[in-house]
XYZ file of C-alpha atoms in Angstrom:
196
model
C -55.683 20.353 -7.827
C -54.146 23.847 -7.725
C -54.083 23.726 -3.933
C -52.015 20.525 -3.926
C -49.567 21.909 -6.494
C -49.112 25.084 -4.425
C -48.244 22.932 -1.393
C -45.895 20.792 -3.497
C -44.093 23.853 -4.838
C -43.770 25.263 -1.309
C -42.261 21.952 -0.113
C -39.741 21.975 -3.000
C -38.737 25.573 -2.238
C -38.337 24.788 1.469
C -36.120 21.779 0.723
C -34.155 23.035 -2.286
C -34.299 26.858 -2.192
C -35.414 29.138 -4.997
C -35.319 27.657 -8.506
C -33.079 29.517 -10.927
C -35.134 28.415 -13.936
C -38.396 26.697 -14.829
C -39.968 25.394 -17.999
C -43.459 24.166 -18.783
C -44.475 21.402 -21.178
C -48.015 20.471 -22.173
C -48.855 17.286 -24.025
C -52.110 16.816 -25.903
C -54.822 15.680 -23.501
C -52.759 16.245 -20.329
C -52.299 18.953 -17.742
C -49.233 21.169 -17.840
C -46.045 19.767 -16.312
C -43.393 22.172 -15.086
C -39.757 21.325 -14.455
C -37.916 23.484 -11.932
C -34.118 23.726 -11.836
C -32.215 24.255 -8.601
C -28.453 24.796 -8.362
C -26.724 23.619 -5.189
C -22.969 24.158 -5.522
C -21.735 21.727 -8.172
C -25.043 19.832 -8.305
C -28.055 20.722 -10.452
C -31.409 19.343 -9.348
C -34.467 19.104 -11.572
C -37.912 18.651 -10.012
C -41.232 18.120 -11.747
C -44.327 20.044 -10.696
C -47.715 18.876 -11.942
C -47.498 15.090 -11.830
C -49.086 15.075 -8.348
C -52.158 17.048 -9.450
C -53.998 13.752 -9.985
C -53.598 10.399 -8.246
C -51.988 7.641 -10.269
C -54.395 4.864 -11.168
C -53.780 1.184 -11.774
C -54.267 0.680 -15.530
C -56.396 -2.404 -14.819
C -58.870 -0.424 -12.674
C -62.271 0.021 -14.308
C -62.843 3.436 -12.758
C -60.269 6.051 -11.767
C -60.719 7.563 -8.308
C -60.293 11.358 -8.585
C -58.989 11.637 -4.991
C -57.530 8.356 -3.689
C -54.323 6.922 -5.068
C -50.576 7.500 -4.987
C -49.234 10.919 -5.945
C -45.646 11.780 -6.787
C -43.200 14.229 -8.296
C -39.811 13.326 -9.805
C -36.333 14.535 -8.801
C -33.099 14.224 -10.774
C -29.687 15.345 -9.460
C -26.603 15.641 -11.695
C -23.174 17.239 -11.484
C -23.110 20.674 -13.083
C -20.964 21.680 -16.043
C -20.101 18.226 -17.399
C -22.926 17.927 -19.988
C -25.857 19.887 -21.409
C -28.241 18.407 -18.838
C -30.802 21.209 -19.211
C -32.046 19.276 -22.253
C -33.478 16.751 -19.751
C -36.475 19.046 -19.204
C -38.627 17.504 -21.929
C -37.783 13.853 -21.102
C -38.544 14.563 -17.423
C -41.884 16.111 -18.378
C -42.636 13.034 -20.521
C -41.931 10.765 -17.540
C -44.061 12.952 -15.246
C -46.950 12.844 -17.737
C -46.772 9.039 -18.137
C -49.364 8.317 -15.400
C -51.893 10.512 -17.257
C -50.923 9.377 -20.755
C -50.168 5.668 -20.256
C -51.929 4.931 -16.970
C -48.748 3.768 -15.248
C -48.182 3.944 -11.504
C -44.656 5.236 -10.854
C -43.214 3.657 -7.702
C -39.790 2.904 -6.193
C -38.011 0.065 -7.994
C -39.669 0.826 -11.344
C -37.773 1.498 -14.559
C -38.901 4.362 -16.780
C -37.768 4.543 -20.407
C -37.797 7.665 -22.588
C -36.540 6.033 -25.801
C -33.801 8.609 -26.413
C -30.806 9.978 -24.483
C -31.852 11.997 -21.445
C -29.659 14.846 -22.745
C -27.273 15.191 -25.724
C -24.508 12.603 -25.486
C -26.020 10.959 -22.408
C -25.336 7.229 -22.072
C -28.758 6.932 -20.404
C -32.248 6.614 -21.895
C -33.910 5.168 -18.803
C -34.015 5.766 -15.079
C -34.502 3.708 -11.940
C -37.049 5.148 -9.509
C -35.434 5.232 -6.046
C -36.962 5.395 -2.574
C -38.282 8.815 -1.504
C -37.670 10.705 1.719
C -34.007 11.618 1.479
C -33.859 14.961 -0.273
C -37.487 16.131 -0.023
C -39.838 14.726 2.607
C -43.257 13.377 1.672
C -46.025 15.968 1.724
C -49.322 15.290 3.465
C -51.854 17.535 1.694
C -54.188 17.214 4.734
C -57.211 16.545 2.596
C -59.407 13.605 3.632
C -58.784 10.542 1.464
C -55.805 12.087 -0.332
C -52.546 10.131 -0.292
C -49.266 11.916 0.536
C -47.190 13.289 -2.324
C -43.885 11.420 -2.590
C -40.798 12.994 -4.155
C -39.145 10.169 -6.084
C -35.433 10.414 -6.973
C -34.493 9.185 -10.452
C -31.209 7.357 -11.029
C -30.078 7.308 -14.688
C -29.301 3.818 -16.047
C -27.257 2.766 -19.054
C -28.870 0.268 -21.442
C -26.743 -2.544 -19.950
C -27.725 -1.574 -16.405
C -31.414 -1.441 -17.368
C -31.193 -4.928 -18.918
C -29.322 -6.268 -15.870
C -31.934 -4.708 -13.561
C -34.752 -6.446 -15.456
C -33.112 -9.811 -14.708
C -31.673 -9.225 -11.225
C -33.974 -6.529 -9.785
C -33.600 -2.958 -8.582
C -32.035 -3.897 -5.234
C -29.258 -5.886 -6.899
C -28.417 -3.006 -9.245
C -28.324 -0.505 -6.397
C -26.038 -2.835 -4.424
C -23.774 -3.136 -7.481
C -23.587 0.677 -7.770
C -22.821 0.964 -4.062
C -20.135 -1.729 -4.035
C -18.340 -0.041 -6.955
C -18.641 3.505 -5.536
C -20.575 4.644 -8.610
C -21.159 8.405 -8.800
C -24.805 8.347 -9.888
C -24.765 12.132 -10.348
C -22.058 11.973 -13.027
C -23.896 12.798 -16.280
C -21.197 11.092 -18.366
C -20.472 8.009 -16.246
C -20.091 4.608 -17.848
C -21.930 1.460 -16.895
C -20.988 -0.215 -13.632
C -19.217 -3.588 -14.150
C -22.000 -6.172 -14.402
C -20.107 -9.445 -14.672
C -21.007 -11.968 -11.989
């Protein structure tokens, strides 16, 4: 477990540089989740560290495999200085702990809900899990039977966008964002127009 996390941290540092801050959160009955903060010009990136320590298991499985199964960490990028986004540390840790706590498998196209604003004044309480591979490449831990660790970007969604996504699907929402030139890193953005 520690070996995989050391490799994950090394991959994050190679891709994003040195973190300028880190925080750790532990929930009852779970392993510690860290959130690292990286500043890249006018963009702040938050990355979880600890979610990939164990493979995610299908909640319907009768027995959890301690080695085989998908592994992931979460990434969130926002524009700096527009909101108090550092308060996202706890919600991110909650999302990263959800596979251990709730037995969910976090994968691209999924919606994750935290039940409160991601940071003070945020119009978002949920995120869309995007496809990995853009910012941080997958990590092959080179251990037999162990799946690669995927670094999954999170795209904040307004309540209206989350509801629209449930009906139309993740692809349709992403196409809507793209067609309207939505700045998904804007921590104060409003909902994309969702009329047909």
